[in-house]
Short mmCIF file of C-alpha atoms and ligand atoms in Angstrom, two decimals:
data_model
loop_
_atom_site.label_atom_id
_atom_site.label_comp_id
_atom_site.label_asym_id
_atom_site.label_seq_id
_atom_site.Cartn_x
_atom_site.Cartn_y
_atom_site.Cartn_z
CA MET V 1 -34.71 36.71 -27.21
CA HIS V 2 -36.83 33.68 -26.17
CA ASN V 3 -38.72 35.98 -23.79
CA ASP V 4 -40.30 37.58 -26.77
CA TYR V 5 -42.05 34.14 -27.74
CA HIS V 6 -45.07 32.73 -26.02
CA ARG V 7 -44.71 29.38 -24.38
CA ILE V 8 -47.31 27.08 -23.06
CA SER V 9 -46.69 24.22 -20.60
CA LEU V 10 -46.79 20.84 -22.24
CA GLY V 11 -43.85 18.87 -20.48
CA PHE V 12 -41.80 18.66 -17.38
CA PHE V 13 -38.92 21.16 -17.14
CA PRO V 14 -36.24 21.52 -16.34
CA THR V 15 -35.24 18.03 -17.49
CA PRO V 16 -32.62 16.33 -15.16
CA LEU V 17 -28.99 16.67 -15.77
CA HIS V 18 -26.58 14.20 -14.08
CA GLU V 19 -23.25 12.48 -14.53
CA LEU V 20 -22.54 9.23 -16.36
CA LYS V 21 -19.76 8.12 -13.90
CA ASN V 22 -19.41 4.53 -15.15
CA LEU V 23 -19.11 5.39 -18.85
CA SER V 24 -16.63 8.21 -18.01
CA GLN V 25 -14.54 5.89 -15.92
CA MET V 26 -14.59 3.10 -18.52
CA LEU V 27 -13.51 5.52 -21.38
CA ASN V 28 -10.75 7.07 -19.17
CA GLY V 29 -11.56 10.37 -20.78
CA PRO V 30 -13.50 13.56 -19.79
CA ARG V 31 -16.32 13.50 -17.25
CA ILE V 32 -19.45 12.96 -19.15
CA PHE V 33 -22.83 14.54 -18.17
CA ILE V 34 -26.30 13.96 -19.78
CA LYS V 35 -29.13 16.31 -20.19
CA ARG V 36 -32.31 14.34 -20.12
CA ASP V 37 -34.59 15.63 -22.78
CA ASP V 38 -35.77 12.11 -23.41
CA GLN V 39 -37.66 12.72 -20.13
CA THR V 40 -39.65 15.82 -21.23
CA GLY V 41 -42.69 13.88 -19.96
CA LEU V 42 -45.34 14.08 -22.76
CA ALA V 43 -46.10 10.68 -24.33
CA LEU V 44 -42.65 9.11 -23.81
CA GLY V 45 -40.94 12.54 -24.13
CA GLY V 46 -38.06 13.63 -26.45
CA ASN V 47 -36.86 17.01 -27.76
CA LYS V 48 -39.78 17.87 -29.69
CA VAL V 49 -41.85 18.66 -26.48
CA ARG V 50 -39.62 21.43 -25.84
CA LYS V 51 -40.14 23.02 -29.29
CA LEU V 52 -43.87 22.19 -29.16
CA GLU V 53 -44.34 24.42 -26.11
CA TYR V 54 -43.46 27.34 -28.41
CA ILE V 55 -44.99 26.07 -31.64
CA MET V 56 -48.27 25.29 -29.94
CA ALA V 57 -48.41 28.60 -28.45
CA ASP V 58 -48.33 30.09 -31.84
CA ALA V 59 -50.95 27.68 -33.15
CA LEU V 60 -53.25 28.74 -30.20
CA ALA V 61 -52.54 32.40 -30.76
CA LYS V 62 -53.62 31.85 -34.38
CA GLN V 63 -56.78 30.07 -33.22
CA SER V 64 -56.14 26.96 -35.04
CA GLN V 65 -58.16 23.91 -34.56
CA VAL V 66 -56.25 21.43 -36.59
CA ILE V 67 -52.58 20.65 -36.56
CA ILE V 68 -50.96 19.17 -39.60
CA THR V 69 -47.34 17.91 -39.68
CA VAL V 70 -45.02 15.64 -41.39
CA GLY V 71 -42.55 13.12 -40.65
CA ALA V 72 -41.29 9.56 -41.25
CA VAL V 73 -43.78 6.61 -40.28
CA SER V 74 -41.49 6.23 -37.35
CA SER V 75 -41.31 9.90 -36.43
CA ASN V 76 -40.99 10.85 -32.87
CA HIS V 77 -41.85 14.42 -33.87
CA ALA V 78 -45.38 13.10 -35.21
CA ARG V 79 -46.00 11.26 -32.09
CA GLN V 80 -45.21 14.05 -29.79
CA THR V 81 -47.29 16.56 -31.81
CA ALA V 82 -50.17 14.00 -31.57
CA ALA V 83 -49.86 14.09 -27.83
CA ALA V 84 -49.55 17.95 -27.72
CA ALA V 85 -52.72 18.33 -29.78
CA ALA V 86 -54.62 15.73 -27.65
CA ILE V 87 -53.92 17.76 -24.62
CA LEU V 88 -54.87 21.02 -26.12
CA GLY V 89 -58.12 19.50 -27.57
CA LEU V 90 -57.09 19.95 -31.12
CA GLU V 91 -57.40 17.65 -34.13
CA CYS V 92 -54.13 16.26 -35.57
CA HIS V 93 -53.34 15.06 -39.01
CA LEU V 94 -50.04 13.34 -39.56
CA VAL V 95 -48.60 13.10 -43.11
CA LEU V 96 -46.18 10.14 -42.70
CA ILE V 97 -43.52 9.24 -45.17
CA GLY V 98 -43.20 5.63 -46.28
CA ARG V 99 -45.28 2.63 -46.88
CA GLN V 100 -48.19 2.05 -44.46
CA PRO V 101 -46.90 -0.56 -41.96
CA GLN V 102 -48.71 -3.88 -41.88
CA GLU V 103 -48.79 -3.76 -37.94
CA ARG V 104 -48.92 -0.74 -35.60
CA GLN V 105 -45.57 -0.60 -33.77
CA GLY V 106 -43.23 2.08 -32.24
CA ASN V 107 -44.26 5.65 -32.83
CA TYR V 108 -46.89 4.63 -35.38
CA LEU V 109 -48.82 2.58 -32.86
CA LEU V 110 -48.69 5.60 -30.41
CA ASP V 111 -49.95 7.95 -33.05
CA ASP V 112 -53.10 6.07 -33.23
CA LEU V 113 -53.42 5.74 -29.47
CA LEU V 114 -53.03 9.41 -29.19
CA GLY V 115 -55.98 9.89 -31.58
CA ALA V 116 -54.07 11.23 -34.64
CA GLU V 117 -55.31 10.63 -38.23
CA CYS V 118 -52.37 9.35 -40.21
CA SER V 119 -51.87 9.54 -44.09
CA CYS V 120 -48.86 7.38 -45.19
CA VAL V 121 -47.56 8.79 -48.52
CA ARG V 122 -44.43 8.67 -50.78
CA ASN V 123 -41.86 11.54 -50.21
CA SER V 124 -42.85 12.90 -53.66
CA GLN V 125 -46.42 13.27 -52.39
CA VAL V 126 -45.85 15.10 -49.24
CA ALA V 127 -46.15 18.65 -50.44
CA SER V 128 -49.43 18.06 -52.41
CA THR V 129 -50.90 15.98 -49.65
CA VAL V 130 -50.28 18.77 -47.13
CA GLU V 131 -51.75 21.41 -49.54
CA ILE V 132 -54.81 19.12 -50.18
CA LEU V 133 -55.48 18.72 -46.47
CA MET V 134 -54.97 22.28 -45.50
CA GLN V 135 -57.62 23.14 -48.17
CA GLN V 136 -59.93 20.38 -47.11
CA TYR V 137 -59.91 21.73 -43.47
CA ARG V 138 -60.42 25.36 -44.60
CA ASP V 139 -63.35 24.15 -46.63
CA GLU V 140 -64.76 22.59 -43.46
CA GLY V 141 -64.46 26.03 -41.81
CA LYS V 142 -61.43 25.19 -39.66
CA ASN V 143 -58.14 26.85 -39.35
CA PRO V 144 -55.30 24.55 -39.98
CA TYR V 145 -51.73 24.98 -38.56
CA PHE V 146 -48.81 23.43 -40.35
CA ILE V 147 -45.69 22.29 -38.37
CA PRO V 148 -42.69 21.67 -40.65
CA ALA V 149 -41.02 18.23 -40.31
CA GLY V 150 -39.15 17.99 -36.96
CA GLY V 151 -40.62 21.29 -35.74
CA HIS V 152 -37.93 23.08 -37.90
CA SER V 153 -39.12 26.48 -37.33
CA THR V 154 -37.97 29.69 -35.54
CA GLU V 155 -40.01 28.60 -32.44
CA GLY V 156 -38.08 25.37 -32.52
CA VAL V 157 -34.84 27.24 -32.43
CA ILE V 158 -35.96 29.59 -29.74
CA ALA V 159 -36.82 26.56 -27.49
CA TYR V 160 -33.38 25.20 -27.60
CA MET V 161 -31.93 28.76 -26.99
CA GLN V 162 -33.95 28.66 -23.81
CA ALA V 163 -32.54 25.28 -23.08
CA CYS V 164 -29.08 26.71 -22.98
CA GLN V 165 -30.30 29.05 -20.09
CA GLU V 166 -31.86 25.91 -18.50
CA ILE V 167 -28.54 24.08 -18.75
CA GLN V 168 -26.58 27.04 -17.43
CA GLN V 169 -28.82 27.27 -14.19
CA GLN V 170 -28.30 23.64 -13.66
CA ALA V 171 -24.51 23.41 -14.38
CA GLU V 172 -22.17 22.80 -11.63
CA TYR V 173 -19.20 22.64 -13.87
CA ASP V 174 -18.00 24.33 -17.24
CA TYR V 175 -18.66 22.20 -20.27
CA ALA V 176 -16.03 21.91 -23.00
CA ALA V 177 -18.82 20.85 -25.43
CA ILE V 178 -22.56 19.94 -25.68
CA VAL V 179 -23.08 17.01 -28.07
CA THR V 180 -26.44 16.48 -29.75
CA ALA V 181 -27.87 14.49 -32.64
CA VAL V 182 -28.60 16.42 -35.84
CA GLY V 183 -31.78 15.52 -37.78
CA THR V 184 -33.35 18.66 -39.11
CA GLY V 185 -30.79 20.71 -37.27
CA THR V 186 -33.21 22.82 -35.35
CA THR V 187 -32.06 21.54 -31.95
CA TYR V 188 -28.41 22.12 -32.89
CA ALA V 189 -29.26 25.65 -34.34
CA GLY V 190 -30.87 26.65 -31.06
CA LEU V 191 -27.94 25.31 -28.77
CA TYR V 192 -25.47 27.05 -31.17
CA LEU V 193 -27.22 30.20 -31.23
CA GLY V 194 -27.95 30.19 -27.41
CA GLU V 195 -24.18 29.63 -26.66
CA LYS V 196 -22.97 32.03 -29.36
CA THR V 197 -23.72 35.26 -27.20
CA LYS V 198 -21.73 33.84 -24.17
CA ASN V 199 -18.05 34.19 -23.29
CA HIS V 200 -16.19 30.86 -22.69
CA ALA V 201 -19.35 29.14 -24.06
CA PRO V 202 -18.96 25.33 -24.64
CA GLN V 203 -18.59 24.21 -28.29
CA VAL V 204 -21.73 22.70 -29.69
CA ILE V 205 -20.99 19.63 -31.61
CA GLY V 206 -23.55 17.90 -33.65
CA ILE V 207 -23.66 14.32 -34.80
CA SER V 208 -25.50 14.12 -38.13
CA VAL V 209 -27.98 11.01 -38.38
CA GLY V 210 -28.72 11.33 -42.04
CA GLY V 211 -27.99 14.59 -43.72
CA ASP V 212 -24.73 15.32 -45.67
CA GLN V 213 -22.71 18.53 -44.97
CA ASN V 214 -24.44 20.80 -47.77
CA TRP V 215 -27.99 19.80 -46.64
CA CYS V 216 -27.29 20.21 -42.84
CA SER V 217 -25.47 23.53 -43.24
CA GLU V 218 -28.18 24.99 -45.34
CA GLU V 219 -30.90 23.69 -43.12
CA ILE V 220 -29.25 25.35 -39.99
CA LEU V 221 -28.01 28.60 -41.48
CA SER V 222 -31.29 29.28 -43.32
CA ILE V 223 -32.94 29.13 -39.90
CA ILE V 224 -30.51 31.06 -37.74
CA HIS V 225 -29.56 33.74 -40.11
CA PRO V 226 -32.91 35.75 -39.59
CA LEU V 227 -32.42 35.39 -35.83
CA GLU V 228 -28.92 36.57 -35.99
CA LYS V 229 -29.95 39.49 -38.15
CA GLN V 230 -32.65 40.37 -35.55
CA MET V 231 -30.23 40.19 -32.74
CA GLY V 232 -27.56 42.28 -34.55
CA MET V 233 -25.12 39.41 -34.54
CA THR V 234 -22.57 38.47 -37.42
CA LEU V 235 -24.06 35.89 -39.63
CA SER V 236 -22.70 32.50 -39.12
CA GLN V 237 -21.03 30.52 -42.00
CA ALA V 238 -20.99 26.90 -42.55
CA GLN V 239 -17.40 26.45 -41.17
CA ASP V 240 -18.60 27.84 -37.88
CA LEU V 241 -20.75 24.82 -37.42
CA SER V 242 -19.11 21.68 -35.71
CA ILE V 243 -20.93 18.82 -37.26
CA TYR V 244 -19.67 15.24 -37.76
CA TYR V 245 -20.99 13.05 -40.67
CA ASP V 246 -19.01 9.79 -39.84
CA TYR V 247 -21.65 8.06 -37.97
CA ILE V 248 -24.54 8.13 -40.47
CA GLY V 249 -23.75 4.68 -41.86
CA ALA V 250 -25.67 3.91 -45.15
CA GLY V 251 -28.22 6.68 -44.24
CA TYR V 252 -31.04 7.98 -42.20
CA THR V 253 -32.55 4.93 -39.98
CA LYS V 254 -29.84 2.65 -41.49
CA THR V 255 -28.09 0.65 -38.70
CA TYR V 256 -24.52 -1.03 -38.39
CA PRO V 257 -22.97 -3.14 -35.60
CA GLN V 258 -20.90 -0.30 -33.74
CA LEU V 259 -24.21 1.42 -33.14
CA ARG V 260 -25.64 -1.73 -31.44
CA GLU V 261 -22.46 -2.10 -29.41
CA VAL V 262 -22.73 1.68 -28.10
CA ILE V 263 -26.45 1.29 -27.44
CA LYS V 264 -25.74 -1.89 -25.40
CA LEU V 265 -22.78 -0.36 -23.75
CA THR V 266 -24.88 2.68 -22.56
CA ALA V 267 -27.65 0.61 -21.34
CA ARG V 268 -25.54 -1.88 -19.54
CA GLN V 269 -23.18 0.75 -17.95
CA GLU V 270 -25.67 3.43 -17.08
CA GLY V 271 -29.22 2.09 -17.56
CA ILE V 272 -29.76 4.69 -20.30
CA LEU V 273 -31.81 3.57 -23.34
CA LEU V 274 -30.70 5.19 -26.72
CA ASP V 275 -32.48 4.58 -30.03
CA PRO V 276 -30.77 3.43 -33.17
CA VAL V 277 -32.00 6.40 -35.33
CA TYR V 278 -30.98 9.49 -33.28
CA SER V 279 -29.65 9.34 -29.83
CA GLY V 280 -27.55 5.90 -30.50
CA LYS V 281 -25.73 7.60 -33.33
CA ALA V 282 -25.15 10.76 -31.27
CA MET V 283 -23.64 8.73 -28.44
CA LEU V 284 -21.45 6.70 -30.83
CA GLY V 285 -20.07 10.00 -32.13
CA LEU V 286 -19.28 11.26 -28.78
CA ILE V 287 -17.51 7.99 -27.66
CA ASP V 288 -15.54 7.77 -30.80
CA LEU V 289 -14.39 11.43 -30.33
CA ILE V 290 -13.46 10.67 -26.77
CA LYS V 291 -11.40 7.56 -27.85
CA GLN V 292 -9.76 9.81 -30.53
CA GLY V 293 -8.62 12.05 -27.63
CA TYR V 294 -10.62 15.13 -28.68
CA PHE V 295 -11.14 16.00 -25.09
CA THR V 296 -8.76 15.97 -22.08
CA ARG V 297 -9.50 14.06 -18.87
CA GLU V 298 -9.86 17.28 -17.11
CA GLN V 299 -12.75 18.51 -19.21
CA ASN V 300 -16.39 18.06 -18.85
CA VAL V 301 -18.77 17.18 -21.71
CA LEU V 302 -22.48 17.34 -21.85
CA PHE V 303 -24.62 14.84 -23.96
CA LEU V 304 -28.16 15.96 -24.84
CA HIS V 305 -30.30 12.95 -24.88
CA THR V 306 -33.04 13.92 -27.33
CA GLY V 307 -35.34 10.79 -26.73
CA GLY V 308 -36.58 8.36 -29.34
CA ALA V 309 -37.36 5.38 -26.98
CA PRO V 310 -40.51 4.12 -28.74
CA GLU V 311 -38.53 3.11 -31.87
CA ILE V 312 -36.23 0.97 -29.79
CA PHE V 313 -39.05 -1.78 -29.91
CA SER V 314 -39.25 -1.47 -33.78
CA TYR V 315 -35.65 -2.36 -34.00
CA ASN V 316 -36.00 -5.51 -31.87
CA THR V 317 -34.25 -7.76 -34.75
CA PHE V 318 -31.20 -5.37 -35.16
CA LEU V 319 -30.84 -4.95 -31.35
CA THR V 320 -30.75 -8.68 -30.68
CA GLU V 321 -28.49 -9.87 -33.40
CA ILE V 322 -25.19 -11.21 -32.30
CA ASP V 323 -22.00 -9.96 -34.00
C1 PLP A 401 -35.11 11.31 -30.82
C2 PLP A 401 -34.73 12.36 -31.75
N1 PLP A 401 -33.42 12.95 -31.62
C3 PLP A 401 -33.06 13.95 -32.33
C4 PLP A 401 -33.82 14.48 -33.28
C5 PLP A 401 -33.17 15.52 -34.23
O1 PLP A 401 -33.60 16.69 -33.83
P1 PLP A 401 -33.56 17.96 -34.90
O2 PLP A 401 -34.54 17.66 -36.00
O3 PLP A 401 -33.92 19.18 -34.07
O4 PLP A 401 -32.18 18.03 -35.46
C6 PLP A 401 -35.15 14.01 -33.52
C7 PLP A 401 -35.90 14.48 -34.58
O5 PLP A 401 -35.72 14.83 -35.66
C8 PLP A 401 -35.60 12.97 -32.62
O6 PLP A 401 -36.79 12.46 -32.87
#
């Protein structure tokens, strides 16, 4: 299926896959492996690079000169899009949700370094701002290309279906599950669909970082149903998705002490850096499931590290607080 879509090279693939021996031993649970999509290479990496290899191929095919996308002020997707546009010699305009920060830090600092133009707006102003910008660029004789927040698109799903093949080629073991963070759900959707076609496939477990069950199911099902129809598959239902909502805390970007503990634990046991918005919550979910006895000691589980490193520095106060 993914062979029907064009892909350009923006990052370093395949990303490494290795074992987290210290963490596995400490938890006395299954063997834990990690797929390093935090190491996709482009401008500090992350899962969006994989999606952007397909999305930007589409933008180039449509002869666009300007890329417009949306995200939070702290968006990893926005930063990686800015980097992809820079390589390809395209203009990039980021519509960022939130108050304009007083200082450039984290992803917002890197957006500027990468040459993107940024407009900070309220959530309620996003759609109209995008519409106005698209028109402005058209009036200038340019052909703007819009990427939905988080790269939530068919191309994004295709990218993670392809990632399943990459994982299969690297795997020395059978995995009982692949665990990933769920933001817009595109990564989850791709993994879910990529594994759906296989026999003895690992269960794809998502850990929501903000969205509730209705929102996540709707986002994921609406993007996979057209592909399932195209591939002649039965249409998935909400109950087919394995997503946990217990690790969100007070909401998207909101932190709490157990999150800090897991981020520190993973750093100190494995030298792996997790961010408090996405990968930290996902790892907390995995560790909690292991502690609850969800997996046997004989099983292997694969954690997909989706990136997010730049935001670690914006959370310096939270990460250095003492409980
Ligand atoms: C670091 C990181 N991890 C995970 C996600 C979630 O990916 P998705 O939007 O595909 O669910 C994102 C972006 O939303 C992200 O930036």
